[in-house]
């Protein structure tokens, strides 16, 4: 049984993606909010359990999906688990060194960083495993996340940088910003969103699928002396790259703050 502790945003997206993939192992969700459990049960036919200890007892794989500031309390409440269990923390910023040992020596820990895009089956999940995490159990964790998209195994030292770079919020944020600026130029919201969505998504698909370098695509789409070139130059001189770098640094600082949570 795969047991999710926390039935919020990311659990709902993962469960939706697993259902879409016709994942067969039973799924159970524990959350402190009865209404969220009922909703998940109704929408995704998952088993639900409002008693934390009973939920944990049923787990072959435990997915810790509460917010970072709730992780420590949740793990303390569980106490020692005296059988071999794979625990996967989704909590951004909390390192394996803080998780290891919290549920006793029988529990092996991994971290995973999916995004809500896994709902569609086209997500990406970064994984990192604690030392001595058995090879066969690694495959098991990879198989689980491969059901909802691609999987990347990366060193834990790179996890925060991945987390802050990978968020699907970047896409939505870019879309909202570009469409908002287009509306100010007089486009209706609908046309602005459509144009902005095509500009962002089609360009990225062309890069992902075409085997053409990013430099070549940039050069193709922006004729020297042309409109796109003028727009990019104005964005760059207004600090576009600086602004993105600053955003990523703020995210990294927040992730490091999570690592210090007690
Ligand atoms: N959302 C994402 O895109 C995303 C992506 C990757 C990783 N993550 C990670 O996944 C974790 C969950 O994020 P989320 O966005 O899904 O958060 P969320 O929507 O707030 O969901 C967390 C759920 O856990 C419940 N909860 C908290 N403490 C609990 C406890 N002690 N016992 C039982 N239930 C408890 C919360 O209840 P209350 O509402 O009452 O607090 C809430 O229903 C975070 O650590 C985050 O870093 C999120």
PDB file of C-alpha atoms in Angstrom, residues 65-155:
ATOM      1  CA  UNK A  65       3.461  15.317   1.797  1.00  0.00           C
ATOM      2  CA  UNK A  66       2.886  17.873   4.540  1.00  0.00           C
ATOM      3  CA  UNK A  67       4.414  21.351   4.415  1.00  0.00           C
ATOM      4  CA  UNK A  68       8.037  21.594   5.573  1.00  0.00           C
ATOM      5  CA  UNK A  69       7.126  23.234   8.898  1.00  0.00           C
ATOM      6  CA  UNK A  70       4.834  20.299   9.761  1.00  0.00           C
ATOM      7  CA  UNK A  71       7.274  17.483   8.953  1.00  0.00           C
ATOM      8  CA  UNK A  72       9.076  17.279  12.275  1.00  0.00           C
ATOM      9  CA  UNK A  73       5.862  17.200  14.331  1.00  0.00           C
ATOM     10  CA  UNK A  74       4.326  14.578  12.070  1.00  0.00           C
ATOM     11  CA  UNK A  75       7.373  12.295  12.288  1.00  0.00           C
ATOM     12  CA  UNK A  76       7.537  12.716  16.069  1.00  0.00           C
ATOM     13  CA  UNK A  77       3.898  11.735  16.314  1.00  0.00           C
ATOM     14  CA  UNK A  78       4.571   8.549  14.326  1.00  0.00           C
ATOM     15  CA  UNK A  79       7.548   7.475  16.440  1.00  0.00           C
ATOM     16  CA  UNK A  80       9.530   4.354  15.589  1.00  0.00           C
ATOM     17  CA  UNK A  81       8.375   2.129  12.728  1.00  0.00           C
ATOM     18  CA  UNK A  82       9.620  -1.370  13.449  1.00  0.00           C
ATOM     19  CA  UNK A  83       9.432  -2.882   9.995  1.00  0.00           C
ATOM     20  CA  UNK A  84      11.111  -2.241   6.696  1.00  0.00           C
ATOM     21  CA  UNK A  85       9.413   0.723   4.992  1.00  0.00           C
ATOM     22  CA  UNK A  86      10.428   3.100   2.213  1.00  0.00           C
ATOM     23  CA  UNK A  87       9.728   6.712   3.170  1.00  0.00           C
ATOM     24  CA  UNK A  88       9.760   9.424   0.496  1.00  0.00           C
ATOM     25  CA  UNK A  89       9.746  13.038   1.596  1.00  0.00           C
ATOM     26  CA  UNK A  90       8.361  15.645  -0.800  1.00  0.00           C
ATOM     27  CA  UNK A  91       9.126  18.448   1.655  1.00  0.00           C
ATOM     28  CA  UNK A  92      11.136  21.164  -0.065  1.00  0.00           C
ATOM     29  CA  UNK A  93      14.449  21.983   1.567  1.00  0.00           C
ATOM     30  CA  UNK A  94      14.432  19.400   4.354  1.00  0.00           C
ATOM     31  CA  UNK A  95      17.620  17.356   3.980  1.00  0.00           C
ATOM     32  CA  UNK A  96      17.984  13.602   4.432  1.00  0.00           C
ATOM     33  CA  UNK A  97      20.200  14.271   7.454  1.00  0.00           C
ATOM     34  CA  UNK A  98      17.094  15.614   9.257  1.00  0.00           C
ATOM     35  CA  UNK A  99      14.900  12.725   8.160  1.00  0.00           C
ATOM     36  CA  UNK A 100      17.302   9.815   8.628  1.00  0.00           C
ATOM     37  CA  UNK A 101      16.663   8.001  11.884  1.00  0.00           C
ATOM     38  CA  UNK A 102      13.476   9.891  12.748  1.00  0.00           C
ATOM     39  CA  UNK A 103      11.330   6.791  12.266  1.00  0.00           C
ATOM     40  CA  UNK A 104      14.008   4.335  13.376  1.00  0.00           C
ATOM     41  CA  UNK A 105      16.628   2.254  11.546  1.00  0.00           C
ATOM     42  CA  UNK A 106      14.147   0.108   9.590  1.00  0.00           C
ATOM     43  CA  UNK A 107      12.953   3.045   7.522  1.00  0.00           C
ATOM     44  CA  UNK A 108      14.995   4.012   4.445  1.00  0.00           C
ATOM     45  CA  UNK A 109      14.616   7.550   3.160  1.00  0.00           C
ATOM     46  CA  UNK A 110      14.437   9.141  -0.258  1.00  0.00           C
ATOM     47  CA  UNK A 111      13.484  12.651  -1.317  1.00  0.00           C
ATOM     48  CA  UNK A 112      11.355  13.412  -4.344  1.00  0.00           C
ATOM     49  CA  UNK A 113      10.522  16.714  -6.009  1.00  0.00           C
ATOM     50  CA  UNK A 114       7.557  16.344  -8.353  1.00  0.00           C
ATOM     51  CA  UNK A 115       5.281  19.150  -9.518  1.00  0.00           C
ATOM     52  CA  UNK A 116       1.509  19.350  -9.894  1.00  0.00           C
ATOM     53  CA  UNK A 117       2.019  18.770 -13.634  1.00  0.00           C
ATOM     54  CA  UNK A 118       2.282  15.063 -12.729  1.00  0.00           C
ATOM     55  CA  UNK A 119      -1.530  15.214 -12.752  1.00  0.00           C
ATOM     56  CA  UNK A 120      -1.394  14.919 -16.564  1.00  0.00           C
ATOM     57  CA  UNK A 121       1.219  12.157 -16.599  1.00  0.00           C
ATOM     58  CA  UNK A 122       3.755  14.553 -18.180  1.00  0.00           C
ATOM     59  CA  UNK A 123       5.556  15.714 -15.048  1.00  0.00           C
ATOM     60  CA  UNK A 124       9.184  15.506 -14.030  1.00  0.00           C
ATOM     61  CA  UNK A 125      10.382  14.296 -10.654  1.00  0.00           C
ATOM     62  CA  UNK A 126      13.865  14.632  -9.175  1.00  0.00           C
ATOM     63  CA  UNK A 127      14.865  11.868  -6.793  1.00  0.00           C
ATOM     64  CA  UNK A 128      17.701  11.464  -4.355  1.00  0.00           C
ATOM     65  CA  UNK A 129      18.345   8.501  -2.075  1.00  0.00           C
ATOM     66  CA  UNK A 130      19.898   8.181   1.330  1.00  0.00           C
ATOM     67  CA  UNK A 131      23.165   6.254   1.534  1.00  0.00           C
ATOM     68  CA  UNK A 132      22.655   2.500   1.864  1.00  0.00           C
ATOM     69  CA  UNK A 133      19.255   2.764   0.161  1.00  0.00           C
ATOM     70  CA  UNK A 134      19.008  -0.692  -1.506  1.00  0.00           C
ATOM     71  CA  UNK A 135      19.226  -0.795  -5.290  1.00  0.00           C
ATOM     72  CA  UNK A 136      15.994  -2.793  -5.758  1.00  0.00           C
ATOM     73  CA  UNK A 137      14.080  -0.344  -3.560  1.00  0.00           C
ATOM     74  CA  UNK A 138      15.457   2.549  -5.648  1.00  0.00           C
ATOM     75  CA  UNK A 139      13.943   0.996  -8.742  1.00  0.00           C
ATOM     76  CA  UNK A 140      10.649   0.696  -6.894  1.00  0.00           C
ATOM     77  CA  UNK A 141      10.619   4.447  -6.093  1.00  0.00           C
ATOM     78  CA  UNK A 142      11.630   5.311  -9.664  1.00  0.00           C
ATOM     79  CA  UNK A 143       8.834   3.108 -11.025  1.00  0.00           C
ATOM     80  CA  UNK A 144       6.301   4.940  -8.869  1.00  0.00           C
ATOM     81  CA  UNK A 145       7.240   8.416 -10.165  1.00  0.00           C
ATOM     82  CA  UNK A 146       7.778   7.204 -13.736  1.00  0.00           C
ATOM     83  CA  UNK A 147       4.039   6.529 -13.789  1.00  0.00           C
ATOM     84  CA  UNK A 148       3.451  10.298 -13.728  1.00  0.00           C
ATOM     85  CA  UNK A 149       6.265  11.513 -15.970  1.00  0.00           C
ATOM     86  CA  UNK A 150      10.036  11.507 -16.329  1.00  0.00           C
ATOM     87  CA  UNK A 151      12.433  10.915 -13.456  1.00  0.00           C
ATOM     88  CA  UNK A 152      15.855  12.400 -12.817  1.00  0.00           C
ATOM     89  CA  UNK A 153      18.197  11.142 -10.119  1.00  0.00           C
ATOM     90  CA  UNK A 154      20.373  13.985  -8.833  1.00  0.00           C
ATOM     91  CA  UNK A 155      22.747  14.460  -5.892  1.00  0.00           C
TER      92      UNK A 155
END
